[in-house]
Structure formats: structure tokens, C-alpha cells
Coordinates of C-alpha atoms in Angstrom, one line a residue:
Chain A
M1 CA 36.0 27.0 1.5
L2 CA 33.8 23.9 0.8
R3 CA 35.5 20.6 0.7
T4 CA 34.3 18.5 -2.3
P5 CA 34.8 14.8 -1.5
R6 CA 36.0 12.4 -4.2
F7 CA 33.4 9.8 -3.6
F8 CA 29.8 9.4 -2.4
I9 CA 28.0 6.4 -1.1
G10 CA 24.3 5.9 -0.7
V11 CA 22.7 3.2 1.4
D12 CA 19.2 1.8 1.5
G13 CA 18.6 -0.2 4.6
G14 CA 15.4 -2.2 5.4
G15 CA 14.2 -5.2 7.3
T16 CA 15.4 -7.8 4.8
G17 CA 18.8 -6.3 4.0
C18 CA 20.7 -3.3 3.0
R19 CA 22.4 -2.2 -0.2
A20 CA 25.1 0.4 -0.8
R21 CA 26.0 2.2 -4.0
L22 CA 29.4 3.9 -4.4
V23 CA 29.9 6.6 -7.0
D24 CA 32.7 9.0 -7.9
R25 CA 32.4 12.8 -8.0
D26 CA 31.0 12.6 -11.6
G27 CA 28.3 10.2 -10.5
R28 CA 29.9 7.1 -12.2
I29 CA 28.9 3.9 -10.3
L30 CA 32.1 2.3 -9.0
A31 CA 30.5 -0.6 -7.1
E32 CA 27.7 -1.8 -5.0
G33 CA 27.6 -3.7 -1.7
R34 CA 25.2 -5.7 0.4
G35 CA 24.6 -6.4 4.1
G36 CA 22.0 -7.9 6.4
P37 CA 18.9 -6.4 7.8
A38 CA 19.4 -2.7 8.9
N39 CA 16.1 -1.8 10.3
L40 CA 17.0 0.3 13.4
T41 CA 14.1 -1.1 15.4
L42 CA 15.9 -4.5 15.3
G43 CA 18.7 -2.8 17.4
L44 CA 21.5 -0.4 16.8
E45 CA 24.3 -3.0 16.9
P46 CA 23.0 -5.4 14.3
A47 CA 22.1 -2.5 12.1
T48 CA 25.6 -1.0 12.4
A49 CA 27.2 -4.3 11.6
A50 CA 25.0 -4.8 8.5
L51 CA 25.7 -1.2 7.3
A52 CA 29.4 -1.7 7.9
A53 CA 29.3 -4.9 5.8
A54 CA 27.5 -3.2 2.9
V55 CA 29.8 -0.2 2.9
G56 CA 32.9 -2.3 3.3
D57 CA 31.7 -4.6 0.5
A58 CA 31.3 -1.7 -1.9
F59 CA 34.8 -0.2 -1.1
A60 CA 36.4 -3.6 -1.4
A61 CA 34.7 -4.3 -4.8
A62 CA 35.9 -0.9 -6.0
G63 CA 39.4 -1.5 -4.8
L64 CA 39.5 1.6 -2.6
G65 CA 41.3 1.9 0.7
P66 CA 40.9 3.8 4.1
A67 CA 42.1 7.1 2.7
D68 CA 39.5 6.9 0.0
R69 CA 36.8 6.1 2.5
A70 CA 37.7 9.2 4.5
D71 CA 37.2 11.2 1.4
T72 CA 33.7 9.9 0.9
D73 CA 30.4 11.6 2.0
A74 CA 27.5 9.3 2.7
A75 CA 23.8 9.1 3.3
F76 CA 21.9 6.2 4.8
G77 CA 18.1 5.9 4.3
L78 CA 17.1 3.4 7.0
A79 CA 13.8 1.8 8.1
G80 CA 12.9 2.4 11.7
V81 CA 14.6 5.8 12.0
E82 CA 11.6 7.5 13.7
A83 CA 10.5 4.5 15.7
S84 CA 13.9 3.7 17.2
G85 CA 15.2 7.2 17.8
T86 CA 18.7 5.8 17.5
A87 CA 19.8 7.3 14.1
A88 CA 21.9 10.0 15.9
A89 CA 24.1 7.3 17.3
L90 CA 25.3 6.4 13.8
A91 CA 28.5 8.4 13.3
A92 CA 30.6 8.8 10.1
H93 CA 33.9 7.9 11.9
A94 CA 32.5 4.5 12.9
F95 CA 32.4 3.6 9.2
G96 CA 35.6 5.5 8.4
L97 CA 33.6 7.9 6.2
G98 CA 33.8 11.7 5.8
R99 CA 30.4 13.0 6.5
L100 CA 27.2 11.1 7.1
A101 CA 23.5 11.9 6.9
V102 CA 20.9 9.5 8.2
V103 CA 17.3 9.7 7.2
S104 CA 14.3 7.4 6.8
D105 CA 14.2 4.9 4.0
A106 CA 11.0 6.6 2.8
E107 CA 12.9 9.9 2.5
T108 CA 15.6 8.4 0.3
A109 CA 13.1 6.4 -1.7
C110 CA 11.1 9.6 -2.4
L111 CA 14.2 11.6 -3.3
G112 CA 15.2 8.8 -5.7
A113 CA 11.8 8.3 -7.2
H114 CA 11.4 12.0 -8.1
A115 CA 15.1 12.8 -8.8
G116 CA 15.2 15.2 -5.8
R117 CA 12.1 17.1 -6.7
D118 CA 8.9 17.3 -4.7
G119 CA 6.6 14.3 -5.1
A120 CA 5.0 11.3 -3.5
I121 CA 5.7 7.6 -3.3
L122 CA 3.7 4.6 -2.2
I123 CA 5.9 1.9 -0.9
L124 CA 4.3 -1.5 -1.6
G125 CA 6.2 -4.5 -0.2
T126 CA 5.9 -6.6 3.0
G127 CA 4.6 -3.4 4.5
S128 CA 3.1 -0.3 2.8
Q129 CA 3.5 3.4 3.4
G130 CA 2.6 6.6 1.6
Y131 CA 5.2 9.4 1.8
A132 CA 5.6 12.7 0.2
R133 CA 8.0 15.6 0.1
R134 CA 6.5 19.0 -0.5
G135 CA 9.0 21.8 0.1
A136 CA 10.0 21.5 3.8
A137 CA 6.9 19.5 4.6
R138 CA 6.8 15.7 4.8
I139 CA 3.4 13.9 4.5
R140 CA 2.8 10.4 5.7
V141 CA -0.2 8.2 5.0
G142 CA -0.5 4.6 6.2
G143 CA 2.5 2.5 7.2
W144 CA 1.5 2.2 10.9
G145 CA 2.0 -1.6 11.0
F146 CA 0.2 -4.6 9.6
A147 CA -2.0 -5.1 12.6
I148 CA -3.9 -1.9 12.1
S149 CA -2.7 -0.3 8.8
D150 CA -0.5 -1.1 5.8
G151 CA -3.4 -1.5 3.3
G152 CA -2.3 -3.3 0.1
S153 CA 0.9 -4.7 1.8
G154 CA 2.0 -8.3 1.3
A155 CA 1.7 -8.9 5.0
V156 CA -1.9 -7.8 5.2
L157 CA -2.9 -9.6 2.0
G158 CA -1.1 -12.8 3.1
Q159 CA -2.6 -12.7 6.6
R160 CA -6.1 -12.4 5.1
A161 CA -5.3 -15.3 2.8
V162 CA -4.4 -17.4 5.8
R163 CA -7.5 -16.5 7.7
R164 CA -9.6 -17.2 4.6
A165 CA -7.9 -20.6 4.0
L166 CA -8.4 -21.7 7.6
A167 CA -12.1 -20.7 7.4
A168 CA -12.4 -22.8 4.2
H169 CA -10.6 -25.7 5.8
E170 CA -13.1 -25.7 8.7
G171 CA -16.1 -25.4 6.4
L172 CA -16.9 -21.8 7.5
A173 CA -16.4 -20.4 4.0
P174 CA -16.1 -21.7 0.4
A175 CA -12.9 -23.5 -0.5
S176 CA -10.8 -22.8 -3.6
A177 CA -7.5 -23.7 -5.2
L178 CA -6.0 -20.8 -3.3
T179 CA -7.3 -21.9 0.1
A180 CA -6.0 -25.4 -0.5
A181 CA -2.6 -24.1 -1.5
V182 CA -2.3 -21.9 1.6
M183 CA -3.2 -24.8 3.9
Q184 CA -1.1 -27.3 2.0
P185 CA 2.2 -26.9 4.0
H186 CA 0.3 -27.4 7.3
A187 CA -1.0 -30.7 8.5
D188 CA -4.1 -29.3 10.1
A189 CA -5.6 -26.3 11.8
A190 CA -3.6 -26.9 14.9
A191 CA -0.4 -26.9 12.9
L192 CA -1.3 -23.7 11.1
C193 CA -2.2 -22.1 14.5
A194 CA 1.3 -23.1 15.9
W195 CA 2.9 -21.6 12.8
S196 CA 0.9 -18.4 13.2
L197 CA 2.2 -17.8 16.7
G198 CA 5.7 -17.3 15.4
A199 CA 4.7 -15.7 12.0
R200 CA 6.2 -12.3 11.3
P201 CA 5.0 -9.8 8.6
A202 CA 7.5 -11.2 6.1
D203 CA 6.1 -14.7 6.6
Y204 CA 2.6 -13.6 5.7
G205 CA 4.0 -11.4 2.9
A206 CA 5.6 -14.4 1.4
L207 CA 2.1 -15.6 0.5
A208 CA 1.2 -12.5 -1.5
P209 CA 2.6 -13.9 -4.9
L210 CA 0.4 -17.0 -4.4
V211 CA -2.7 -14.8 -4.0
F212 CA -1.8 -12.8 -7.1
A213 CA -1.0 -16.0 -9.2
H214 CA -4.4 -17.6 -8.2
A215 CA -6.3 -14.4 -9.0
E216 CA -4.6 -14.3 -12.4
A217 CA -6.0 -17.8 -12.9
G218 CA -9.5 -16.8 -12.0
D219 CA -9.7 -18.2 -8.4
R220 CA -12.7 -16.5 -6.8
V221 CA -11.2 -16.3 -3.3
A222 CA -8.0 -14.9 -4.6
L223 CA -9.8 -12.3 -6.8
A224 CA -11.8 -11.1 -3.8
L225 CA -8.7 -10.7 -1.7
R226 CA -6.9 -9.0 -4.6
D227 CA -9.9 -6.6 -5.2
E228 CA -9.8 -5.6 -1.5
A229 CA -6.1 -4.9 -1.6
V230 CA -6.3 -3.0 -4.9
A231 CA -9.1 -0.8 -3.4
E232 CA -6.8 -0.1 -0.4
V233 CA -3.9 0.9 -2.8
E234 CA -6.2 3.1 -4.8
A235 CA -7.4 4.9 -1.7
L236 CA -3.8 5.4 -0.6
V237 CA -2.8 6.8 -4.0
G238 CA -5.8 9.2 -4.1
V239 CA -5.2 10.6 -0.6
L240 CA -1.5 10.9 -1.1
A241 CA -1.8 12.7 -4.5
G242 CA -4.3 15.1 -2.9
Q243 CA -2.2 15.9 0.1
A244 CA 1.1 16.1 -1.8
E245 CA -0.4 17.9 -4.8
A246 CA 2.1 15.8 -6.8
P247 CA 2.3 12.6 -8.8
V248 CA 2.7 9.3 -6.9
A249 CA 5.3 6.8 -7.8
L250 CA 4.7 3.2 -6.7
V251 CA 7.9 1.6 -5.4
G252 CA 8.8 -1.6 -3.6
G253 CA 8.5 -5.3 -4.5
L254 CA 4.7 -5.3 -5.2
A255 CA 4.7 -2.0 -7.2
A256 CA 4.9 -3.8 -10.6
V257 CA 2.1 -6.2 -9.6
Y258 CA -0.3 -3.5 -8.6
R259 CA 0.4 -1.0 -11.3
P260 CA -1.7 -2.7 -14.1
L261 CA -4.5 -3.5 -11.6
L262 CA -5.3 0.1 -10.6
G263 CA -8.3 1.9 -12.1
P264 CA -7.6 4.0 -15.2
Q265 CA -8.8 7.2 -13.4
L266 CA -5.5 7.0 -11.4
A267 CA -3.3 7.0 -14.5
P268 CA -2.9 10.8 -14.6
I269 CA -1.6 10.9 -11.0
L270 CA 0.8 8.0 -11.2
A271 CA 4.5 8.5 -12.1
L272 CA 7.2 6.0 -12.9
P273 CA 10.1 6.3 -10.4
A274 CA 13.2 8.0 -11.8
G275 CA 15.6 6.2 -9.5
D276 CA 15.8 4.0 -6.5
A277 CA 16.4 4.7 -2.8
M278 CA 20.2 4.4 -3.2
D279 CA 20.0 7.2 -5.9
G280 CA 18.0 9.2 -3.4
A281 CA 20.6 8.6 -0.7
L282 CA 23.4 9.7 -3.1
M283 CA 21.5 13.0 -3.8
L284 CA 21.4 13.6 0.0
A285 CA 25.1 12.7 0.3
R286 CA 26.0 15.4 -2.3
R287 CA 23.9 18.0 -0.5
A288 CA 25.4 17.2 3.0
Chain B
M1 CA -16.1 -50.2 47.7
L2 CA -16.5 -46.7 46.3
R3 CA -15.6 -43.8 48.6
T4 CA -18.2 -41.0 48.3
P5 CA -16.6 -37.7 49.3
R6 CA -18.6 -35.2 51.4
F7 CA -17.8 -32.2 49.1
F8 CA -17.1 -31.3 45.5
I9 CA -15.5 -28.3 44.0
G10 CA -15.6 -27.1 40.4
V11 CA -13.2 -24.5 39.0
D12 CA -13.4 -22.5 35.8
G13 CA -10.0 -20.9 34.9
G14 CA -9.4 -18.5 32.1
G15 CA -7.1 -15.7 31.0
T16 CA -8.8 -13.0 33.1
G17 CA -9.4 -15.0 36.3
C18 CA -10.7 -18.2 37.8
R19 CA -13.7 -19.1 39.9
A20 CA -14.4 -22.0 42.2
R21 CA -17.8 -23.3 43.3
L22 CA -17.9 -25.6 46.4
V23 CA -21.0 -27.8 46.9
D24 CA -21.9 -30.6 49.3
R25 CA -22.9 -34.2 48.5
D26 CA -26.5 -33.1 47.7
G27 CA -25.4 -30.3 45.4
R28 CA -26.1 -27.5 47.7
I29 CA -23.8 -24.5 47.0
L30 CA -21.7 -23.8 50.1
A31 CA -19.5 -21.0 48.8
E32 CA -17.6 -19.6 45.8
G33 CA -14.1 -18.3 45.5
R34 CA -12.1 -16.3 43.1
G35 CA -8.4 -16.1 41.9
G36 CA -6.3 -14.5 39.2
P37 CA -5.7 -15.6 35.7
A38 CA -5.3 -19.4 35.4
N39 CA -4.6 -19.9 31.7
L40 CA -1.9 -22.6 31.7
T41 CA -0.1 -21.0 28.7
L42 CA 0.7 -18.1 31.1
G43 CA 2.8 -20.6 33.1
L44 CA 2.2 -23.4 35.5
E45 CA 3.3 -21.5 38.7
P46 CA 1.0 -18.5 38.4
A47 CA -1.9 -20.7 37.3
T48 CA -1.3 -22.9 40.4
A49 CA -1.2 -19.9 42.7
A50 CA -4.4 -18.5 41.2
L51 CA -6.2 -21.9 41.5
A52 CA -5.0 -22.3 45.1
A53 CA -6.3 -18.8 45.9
A54 CA -9.8 -19.5 44.4
V55 CA -10.0 -22.9 46.1
G56 CA -8.8 -21.6 49.4
D57 CA -11.2 -18.7 49.1
A58 CA -14.1 -21.0 48.7
F59 CA -13.2 -23.3 51.6
A60 CA -12.6 -20.3 53.9
A61 CA -15.9 -18.7 53.0
A62 CA -17.6 -22.0 53.7
G63 CA -15.8 -22.3 57.1
L64 CA -14.3 -25.7 56.2
G65 CA -10.9 -26.9 57.2
P66 CA -8.1 -29.2 55.9
A67 CA -9.9 -32.4 56.8
D68 CA -12.9 -31.3 54.8
R69 CA -10.6 -30.4 51.9
A70 CA -9.2 -33.9 51.8
D71 CA -12.7 -35.2 51.7
T72 CA -13.4 -33.1 48.5
D73 CA -13.2 -34.3 44.9
A74 CA -12.5 -31.6 42.3
A75 CA -12.4 -30.8 38.6
F76 CA -10.6 -27.9 37.0
G77 CA -11.6 -26.7 33.5
L78 CA -8.7 -24.5 32.4
A79 CA -7.8 -22.5 29.4
G80 CA -4.5 -23.5 27.6
V81 CA -4.7 -27.2 28.7
E82 CA -3.8 -28.5 25.2
A83 CA -1.5 -25.7 24.2
S84 CA 0.6 -25.9 27.4
G85 CA 0.7 -29.6 27.9
T86 CA 1.2 -29.0 31.7
A87 CA -2.2 -30.1 33.0
A88 CA -0.7 -33.4 34.3
A89 CA 1.5 -31.4 36.7
L90 CA -1.5 -30.2 38.6
A91 CA -1.9 -32.7 41.5
A92 CA -4.7 -33.0 44.0
H93 CA -2.4 -33.1 47.0
A94 CA -0.9 -29.7 46.0
F95 CA -4.3 -28.2 46.8
G96 CA -5.0 -30.5 49.8
L97 CA -7.9 -32.1 47.8
G98 CA -9.1 -35.7 47.4
R99 CA -9.1 -36.4 43.7
L100 CA -8.6 -34.0 40.9
A101 CA -9.5 -34.1 37.2
V102 CA -8.1 -31.4 34.9
V103 CA -9.7 -30.7 31.5
S104 CA -10.0 -27.8 29.1
D105 CA -12.4 -24.9 29.9
A106 CA -14.3 -25.7 26.7
E107 CA -15.0 -29.2 28.0
T108 CA -16.4 -27.9 31.4
A109 CA -18.3 -25.1 29.6
C110 CA -19.9 -27.7 27.3
L111 CA -20.7 -30.1 30.1
G112 CA -22.3 -27.3 32.1
A113 CA -24.3 -25.8 29.1
H114 CA -25.9 -29.2 28.3
A115 CA -26.1 -30.6 31.9
G116 CA -23.7 -33.3 31.0
R117 CA -25.5 -34.5 27.8
D118 CA -24.0 -34.3 24.3
G119 CA -24.1 -30.9 22.7
A120 CA -22.2 -28.0 21.3
I121 CA -21.2 -24.6 22.6
L122 CA -19.9 -21.5 20.9
I123 CA -17.8 -19.5 23.3
L124 CA -18.0 -15.8 22.4
G125 CA -15.8 -13.5 24.4
T126 CA -12.4 -11.9 23.9
G127 CA -11.7 -15.0 21.7
S128 CA -14.2 -17.4 20.2
Q129 CA -14.3 -21.2 19.9
G130 CA -16.8 -23.8 18.9
Y131 CA -16.7 -27.1 20.8
A132 CA -18.9 -30.1 20.9
R133 CA -19.2 -33.4 22.9
R134 CA -20.7 -36.3 21.0
G135 CA -20.2 -39.5 22.8
A136 CA -16.4 -40.0 23.1
A137 CA -15.8 -37.6 20.3
R138 CA -14.8 -34.0 20.7
I139 CA -15.3 -31.5 17.9
R140 CA -13.6 -28.2 17.6
V141 CA -14.3 -25.4 15.2
G142 CA -12.4 -22.1 15.3
G143 CA -10.6 -20.7 18.3
W144 CA -7.1 -20.8 16.6
G145 CA -6.2 -17.3 17.7
F146 CA -7.3 -13.8 16.7
A147 CA -4.6 -13.4 14.1
I148 CA -6.1 -16.0 11.8
S149 CA -9.3 -17.3 13.4
D150 CA -11.7 -16.4 16.2
G151 CA -14.5 -15.0 14.0
G152 CA -17.1 -13.0 16.0
S153 CA -14.7 -12.6 18.9
G154 CA -14.3 -9.3 20.7
A155 CA -10.6 -9.2 19.8
V156 CA -11.2 -9.6 16.0
L157 CA -14.1 -7.2 16.0
G158 CA -12.1 -4.6 18.1
Q159 CA -9.0 -4.9 15.9
R160 CA -11.1 -4.3 12.7
A161 CA -12.6 -1.3 14.4
V162 CA -9.2 0.1 15.1
R163 CA -8.1 -0.5 11.5
R164 CA -11.2 1.1 10.2
A165 CA -10.9 4.1 12.6
L166 CA -7.3 4.7 11.5
A167 CA -8.2 4.5 7.8
A168 CA -11.0 7.1 8.5
H169 CA -8.6 9.3 10.4
E170 CA -6.2 9.3 7.4
G171 CA -9.0 10.0 4.9
L172 CA -8.8 6.6 3.4
A173 CA -12.4 5.6 4.3
P174 CA -15.5 7.4 5.5
A175 CA -15.5 8.6 9.1
S176 CA -18.3 8.1 11.6
A177 CA -19.1 8.6 15.2
L178 CA -17.6 5.2 15.9
T179 CA -14.3 5.9 14.1
A180 CA -14.0 9.2 16.0
A181 CA -14.7 7.4 19.3
V182 CA -12.1 4.7 18.7
M183 CA -9.4 7.4 17.8
Q184 CA -10.4 9.7 20.6
P185 CA -8.0 8.3 23.3
H186 CA -5.1 8.6 20.9
A187 CA -3.4 11.9 20.0
D188 CA -2.7 10.9 16.4
A189 CA -1.9 7.9 14.1
A190 CA 1.6 7.6 15.6
A191 CA 0.2 7.4 19.1
L192 CA -2.3 4.7 18.0
C193 CA 0.5 2.8 16.3
A194 CA 2.6 2.9 19.5
W195 CA -0.5 1.6 21.4
S196 CA -1.0 -1.2 18.9
L197 CA 2.5 -2.5 19.4
G198 CA 1.7 -3.5 22.9
A199 CA -2.0 -4.3 22.4
R200 CA -3.2 -7.8 23.4
P201 CA -6.4 -9.5 22.3
A202 CA -8.2 -8.2 25.5
D203 CA -7.2 -4.6 24.6
Y204 CA -8.9 -5.0 21.2
G205 CA -11.8 -6.9 22.7
A206 CA -12.4 -4.0 25.1
L207 CA -13.6 -2.0 22.1
A208 CA -16.3 -4.5 21.1
P209 CA -19.0 -2.9 23.3
L210 CA -18.3 0.4 21.6
V211 CA -18.9 -1.1 18.2
F212 CA -22.2 -2.7 19.3
A213 CA -23.4 0.5 21.0
H214 CA -22.8 2.5 17.8
A215 CA -24.4 -0.1 15.6
E216 CA -27.4 0.1 17.8
A217 CA -27.5 3.8 17.3
G218 CA -27.4 3.3 13.5
D219 CA -23.7 4.2 12.8
R220 CA -22.9 2.8 9.3
V221 CA -19.3 1.8 10.0
A222 CA -20.4 0.0 13.2
L223 CA -23.2 -1.7 11.4
A224 CA -20.9 -3.0 8.7
L225 CA -18.4 -4.3 11.3
R226 CA -21.3 -5.9 13.3
D227 CA -22.8 -7.5 10.1
E228 CA -19.4 -9.1 9.3
A229 CA -19.1 -10.5 12.9
V230 CA -22.6 -11.8 12.9
A231 CA -22.1 -13.6 9.7
E232 CA -19.0 -15.2 11.2
V233 CA -20.9 -16.3 14.3
E234 CA -23.7 -17.7 12.0
A235 CA -21.2 -19.7 10.0
L236 CA -19.7 -21.1 13.2
V237 CA -23.1 -22.0 14.6
G238 CA -24.1 -23.7 11.4
V239 CA -20.9 -25.8 11.0
L240 CA -20.9 -26.7 14.7
A241 CA -24.5 -27.9 14.7
G242 CA -23.9 -29.9 11.6
Q243 CA -20.8 -31.6 12.9
A244 CA -22.2 -32.2 16.4
E245 CA -25.7 -33.1 15.3
A246 CA -26.8 -31.3 18.4
P247 CA -28.1 -27.9 19.5
V248 CA -25.5 -25.1 20.0
A249 CA -25.5 -23.0 23.2
L250 CA -23.8 -19.6 23.0
V251 CA -21.7 -18.9 26.1
G252 CA -19.2 -16.2 27.1
G253 CA -19.4 -12.4 27.6
L254 CA -20.7 -11.6 24.1
A255 CA -23.3 -14.4 23.9
A256 CA -26.2 -12.2 25.0
V257 CA -25.2 -9.5 22.5
Y258 CA -25.1 -11.8 19.5
R259 CA -28.2 -14.0 20.4
P260 CA -30.9 -11.5 19.1
L261 CA -28.8 -10.6 16.1
L262 CA -28.6 -14.0 14.6
G263 CA -30.9 -15.0 11.7
P264 CA -34.2 -16.6 12.6
Q265 CA -33.2 -19.7 10.5
L266 CA -30.8 -20.5 13.4
A267 CA -33.4 -20.5 16.1
P268 CA -34.1 -24.2 15.9
I269 CA -30.5 -25.1 16.4
L270 CA -29.8 -22.7 19.3
A271 CA -30.1 -23.8 22.9
L272 CA -30.0 -21.8 26.1
P273 CA -27.1 -23.0 28.4
A274 CA -28.4 -25.1 31.3
G275 CA -25.5 -24.1 33.5
D276 CA -22.0 -22.6 33.5
A277 CA -18.5 -24.0 33.4
M278 CA -18.3 -24.4 37.2
D279 CA -21.5 -26.6 37.0
G280 CA -19.7 -28.6 34.2
A281 CA -16.6 -29.0 36.4
L282 CA -18.8 -30.2 39.3
M283 CA -20.4 -32.8 37.1
L284 CA -16.9 -34.0 36.2
A285 CA -15.8 -34.0 39.9
R286 CA -18.8 -36.3 40.7
R287 CA -17.8 -38.7 38.0
A288 CA -14.1 -38.8 38.9

């Protein structure tokens, strides 16, 4: 006889933080919780601590105790699941939960965006990745890191803006309001160089809004950078829709920025996401 | 009364290895020696060991002993002098030498290329850097690292080739013989991604000859990558010549590749190097 738990919790864990959504058997949202970065490539221990914080946060906010936790099925969608190979080490009992499923954050985002049906997503944030569910098949396009992939991502766009700003600063390329704004926090080329040695993808990605704002204002350098990024996003959407034979939902922090910039020919293959990655994790928790 | 030493030794030390040239008072070359990487940012101890090996190698090959060493003035031109700040810790007595001057490898390369006169160089190898000597002034353009600078360098060109090859592999951009050749050693995108996580500038730079060879054969992707790199080199030459008010000598492993590709308008401001970085170091040793 199947046991039906009283509660379900769905977690979305990425490199900047993790969020947990706790619902009852009828799908009513009881509470949400937050924790620190839970990308498994950052290490199993910090990820476990961040996940425990987000889960604990949600149960505390809902006023539920240990017995309720044990009567909760869970699913975690986490960044770095494939790359780290450590997902199997995350056990339900370590969190005081009933059952636990751990999958990639792309899987839960795709489940959530298409309400559990087949479909494709293009994640556009600090990184970028195309992902699709088509029956038992999983399709992946892009997302191989900002050094060689991640077209349209904030990190790639931001790094190009820095390169372009430094070139302008040295007289190697035309300057603009954008190139001045990117150089502004740095005393000179040597200071920018020192900054770049410690810069992570999120540091470059933090410059993406500056590029979009200057493009909006007509800055030529920003427009050129934006055009290049938009072309990369369009290529990703096209390949993804073709391979998945399904509509593509744009998700992530830059999704709303890119949506109005994409060519009208893509309108028929774009879909609005039905839900978020925590919704997707909750679907998975119910199936577990 | 000035002491005039009997011998002089000039050393060129970079990230891939170091070379020493030993000459007598009349400038006759007695021997050369080699050692491992002597970039000071790799650490003072390994650099010292590599330099000692190259210097010892040269004296051994010339059949000279400790008394001859002590009667030798030296200059080292080393990569990473500014970034490491450790050049002052290199002392002549540690190498059994008379006097020792330590400067950047760009300074010795520029001295050598222009036989000690004012002038500019553009170093084109794994990295790239423009450098000029104009009286007491030193001018620097580019060379701030392959993540944000180093236009025309092998590392920047090679990394773009990898990005372009992966995009072609995923159907995001047209494929060509070059993109196939770059992907060929890697089983799939995931394998290339794993490789990229450990790839250093020299690993990307190792792909530059492949790009130039395919461009020569008419490969469209290679030609586009080459055109972009040539434009970067042309911009560097133009800015450098303007700031230095002097001719620019192309030096480094890719200098001969770029020379015939540059626009004819640059011919009047390009100069052939008169000598190499060891020649430049020897000039400095004589002045010490």
C-alpha cells in the first residue's frame, strides 16, 4: 500500500543561493525558506548546510516539527549535480525528511516551466543553458561554462564588455558612455587587470544590466554587444526547439530582458513558463 | 676607476623556459644555456633554480669556472617582474656573478629589437603586449591577460576557436574543417568542457597554428577568426607607434605569422628586430 505523505517540499539550489517551498497534500503553500549557495561543485558540505538551512527555515516558518518533517517527501533540483557526482550522498534522513529525490536544477526548472509536460527551457542568468525533456530523453544545448560556451549569459556579456572597455581605454577601439562606465570603478588598466585575476562569472555577470541599460539609451558599443548576445540566444532557442520538437520557455534572471529583443520569427516557438523550479521540484516530490 | 669585467651574460626568462647567452668583453658569443620556466609570478624559488640552471649551463659549455663567473656582469629580463614584485630578491652573489640587473622581459626584448635605441615592440606569442622605450619613459599597451586583453595572442585566438568549434558541434553556428579539427581530440561537448576547466593560456595558444593553417587553406571560420586577430594586431601597432613616435618591431613566436597579414599602410611603421631579448639583456649588463 502506498504511503501518501502529508507534506511536500521542493528546493531549487544554485550558485547564488537556494530556496525551498513547502506545501501540503493539496498543494497549498505553507511557507518558503532560503539558504546559501547550494551548487554541488562548491563542495558537498557547504551545499548540505545551505540546503538544511533552507529546509529548516521553511518548516520553522510553517510552525511544523520533526514528526511533520518525517512525513514530508522532497525533491532537490541542484546545480552541479552531473559535474560533482555527489548527489547520491545527499540522504533524506540527513534532513529529517521522508523520501528525497535529487536531480539537476535544469530538470526541475524544465518540469516547472512546462507543468510536468515535455518541453524545453533556456536558462539565461549568470550562465546560460538549454535543456529539454522529451519522454525519457533529455536534451542539452550550451551551458558548458563561460570560457567556451554560455552564449547570451550575463558572464559572457559582461566579460566582453570589460574587454571592450579596456580596449577603448587604451585607444584600441572607440570609447563610449558604456566603456567609461565599465572602467570607472578601476583606477587604470593595471587595476582592472588585478581585478580580473580574481573575477568569477558572477562578477562579470553583474555588468550585464549596465550593458542593457546603455543599449537602451542608444550607446553604440552596448548595442553591438547586445546584438551579439541576442544572436546567440536566438541560435540557442532555434536549436533547442528543433531538437526538443517543443516550445522553449526562457527562464532565469535575464529572461525578461531578452524576451522583447528576440526576432518575431521566434514568437511561435516561445512559451511563457507555467511555474518555477520549486514548482518543478514539488512535482518530482509527488512522483517519488 | 671603473672595473671592466671579462664576461657578460644576458638572460631571457619567460613562462615556458629561460635562455642565457654568455659573451666576452668583445661581444664574442662563448656559449648559451637553457633552464626551465622563469616567470617570477610562478614563484621566486623555481625561477631562481631555472635561472641558475641556464647560467650554469652556459658557463659549463664555455669551460669557465667560479673565478670567471665572479668576473661576469649580468642582466636578467624576466616575465612577471612587475606583477610579482620579487625581482629585488634576486642577488648577483646567489649566482656567483659580479653585478646583476633585473628588468622585465619586455624591456630586454625592446632593447634587443632596437639595438638599445628608443623604439617599440609588439610581443606576439601565447600572450601579447605592446611596449616602448622613449627616453626615460616606458609605454605599455595591452598585455593585461587573455581574459580581458591580449588581442592577437595565441591564447585569445585559440580560445575563440574552441568557443566557435563547440558552437558548431552543437549546431549553433556553421561547421567547417577547422571546427571539426578543434573538436576532434574531444569525445563530446562534456569532454571539451572538462578539458577547458584545466586549460591554461598555453593550452589555448597551442591551437593558434591550426587556425592559421586552416585560414591559409581557405576555411571560412578560420579566416574570420584570423581577420579578427589581425585587426587587433593592427590596432596595437597603430596605437603603439603613435604613443612611442617610433617604429614597431614584432617579436615572439607569432610575429612571422602576422607580419605578411598586416595591412600595407602599416609597412612604414614596422621595423625588423635587430636582435633578441638576450642581446637586449647583454646591452644592459654592459651598462650596469
